[in-house]
Amino acid sequence: MFLKRFNRTGKILAFIGIWVAAIGIAFNKTRGVPKTNIPELLASFSVPLIVTGILLLIVSNFFRGK
């Protein structure tokens, strides 16, 4: 698995980043889960969640194991 190359902090950041980005994609109206009634408040948070998840994945690359 790709998490073997990270230390503990990197694994936590990568795991949280994956889930945050996945939740952001699920709440997105154009690419999200079809035929669901997503409130407008959650739809407006989708792009910041995706960006935050991607940033966490990028930051996790700086926490490499030895």
PDB file of C-alpha atoms in Angstrom:
ATOM      1  CA  MET A   1       0.000   0.000   0.000  1.00  0.00           C
ATOM      2  CA  PHE A   2       1.152   3.548  -0.601  1.00  0.00           C
ATOM      3  CA  LEU A   3       1.086   4.407   3.123  1.00  0.00           C
ATOM      4  CA  LYS A   4       4.180   2.310   3.913  1.00  0.00           C
ATOM      5  CA  ARG A   5       6.508   5.101   2.866  1.00  0.00           C
ATOM      6  CA  PHE A   6       5.097   7.634   5.386  1.00  0.00           C
ATOM      7  CA  ASN A   7       5.730   8.014   9.081  1.00  0.00           C
ATOM      8  CA  ARG A   8       2.806   8.154  11.521  1.00  0.00           C
ATOM      9  CA  THR A   9       1.963  11.833  10.960  1.00  0.00           C
ATOM     10  CA  GLY A  10       2.061  11.402   7.194  1.00  0.00           C
ATOM     11  CA  LYS A  11      -0.262   8.401   7.385  1.00  0.00           C
ATOM     12  CA  ILE A  12      -2.785  10.317   9.469  1.00  0.00           C
ATOM     13  CA  LEU A  13      -2.697  13.336   7.152  1.00  0.00           C
ATOM     14  CA  ALA A  14      -3.055  11.165   4.044  1.00  0.00           C
ATOM     15  CA  PHE A  15      -5.954   9.193   5.525  1.00  0.00           C
ATOM     16  CA  ILE A  16      -7.814  12.347   6.580  1.00  0.00           C
ATOM     17  CA  GLY A  17      -7.065  13.980   3.217  1.00  0.00           C
ATOM     18  CA  ILE A  18      -8.536  11.063   1.294  1.00  0.00           C
ATOM     19  CA  TRP A  19     -11.743  11.127   3.338  1.00  0.00           C
ATOM     20  CA  VAL A  20     -12.149  14.908   3.237  1.00  0.00           C
ATOM     21  CA  ALA A  21     -11.708  14.960  -0.548  1.00  0.00           C
ATOM     22  CA  ALA A  22     -14.149  12.054  -0.936  1.00  0.00           C
ATOM     23  CA  ILE A  23     -16.781  13.837   1.155  1.00  0.00           C
ATOM     24  CA  GLY A  24     -16.267  16.993  -0.906  1.00  0.00           C
ATOM     25  CA  ILE A  25     -16.740  15.073  -4.139  1.00  0.00           C
ATOM     26  CA  ALA A  26     -19.877  13.389  -2.759  1.00  0.00           C
ATOM     27  CA  PHE A  27     -21.414  16.769  -1.864  1.00  0.00           C
ATOM     28  CA  ASN A  28     -20.615  18.292  -5.248  1.00  0.00           C
ATOM     29  CA  LYS A  29     -23.721  18.796  -7.373  1.00  0.00           C
ATOM     30  CA  THR A  30     -22.066  18.234 -10.747  1.00  0.00           C
ATOM     31  CA  ARG A  31     -19.890  15.225  -9.857  1.00  0.00           C
ATOM     32  CA  GLY A  32     -21.575  13.959  -6.706  1.00  0.00           C
ATOM     33  CA  VAL A  33     -23.952  11.124  -5.980  1.00  0.00           C
ATOM     34  CA  PRO A  34     -26.767  11.263  -8.563  1.00  0.00           C
ATOM     35  CA  LYS A  35     -30.437  11.817  -7.657  1.00  0.00           C
ATOM     36  CA  THR A  36     -29.873  13.015  -4.106  1.00  0.00           C
ATOM     37  CA  ASN A  37     -31.283  16.107  -2.488  1.00  0.00           C
ATOM     38  CA  ILE A  38     -28.159  17.848  -1.266  1.00  0.00           C
ATOM     39  CA  PRO A  39     -28.841  21.041   0.700  1.00  0.00           C
ATOM     40  CA  GLU A  40     -27.336  24.180  -0.787  1.00  0.00           C
ATOM     41  CA  LEU A  41     -25.172  24.695   2.316  1.00  0.00           C
ATOM     42  CA  LEU A  42     -23.404  21.364   1.816  1.00  0.00           C
ATOM     43  CA  ALA A  43     -23.066  21.951  -1.912  1.00  0.00           C
ATOM     44  CA  SER A  44     -21.332  25.255  -1.263  1.00  0.00           C
ATOM     45  CA  PHE A  45     -18.797  23.537   1.001  1.00  0.00           C
ATOM     46  CA  SER A  46     -17.888  20.908  -1.601  1.00  0.00           C
ATOM     47  CA  VAL A  47     -15.129  22.837  -3.376  1.00  0.00           C
ATOM     48  CA  PRO A  48     -13.347  23.934  -0.161  1.00  0.00           C
ATOM     49  CA  LEU A  49     -13.508  20.336   1.099  1.00  0.00           C
ATOM     50  CA  ILE A  50     -11.963  19.018  -2.116  1.00  0.00           C
ATOM     51  CA  VAL A  51      -9.202  21.630  -1.999  1.00  0.00           C
ATOM     52  CA  THR A  52      -8.516  20.943   1.689  1.00  0.00           C
ATOM     53  CA  GLY A  53      -8.311  17.202   1.038  1.00  0.00           C
ATOM     54  CA  ILE A  54      -5.859  17.674  -1.810  1.00  0.00           C
ATOM     55  CA  LEU A  55      -3.741  20.044   0.306  1.00  0.00           C
ATOM     56  CA  LEU A  56      -3.622  17.471   3.121  1.00  0.00           C
ATOM     57  CA  LEU A  57      -2.445  14.838   0.646  1.00  0.00           C
ATOM     58  CA  ILE A  58       0.279  17.165  -0.627  1.00  0.00           C
ATOM     59  CA  VAL A  59       1.408  18.062   2.905  1.00  0.00           C
ATOM     60  CA  SER A  60       1.527  14.377   3.866  1.00  0.00           C
ATOM     61  CA  ASN A  61       4.272  13.879   1.271  1.00  0.00           C
ATOM     62  CA  PHE A  62       6.627  15.940   3.432  1.00  0.00           C
ATOM     63  CA  PHE A  63       6.353  13.386   6.258  1.00  0.00           C
ATOM     64  CA  ARG A  64       8.332  10.549   4.753  1.00  0.00           C
ATOM     65  CA  GLY A  65       9.699   7.628   6.689  1.00  0.00           C
ATOM     66  CA  LYS A  66      13.377   6.773   6.852  1.00  0.00           C
TER      67      LYS A  66
END
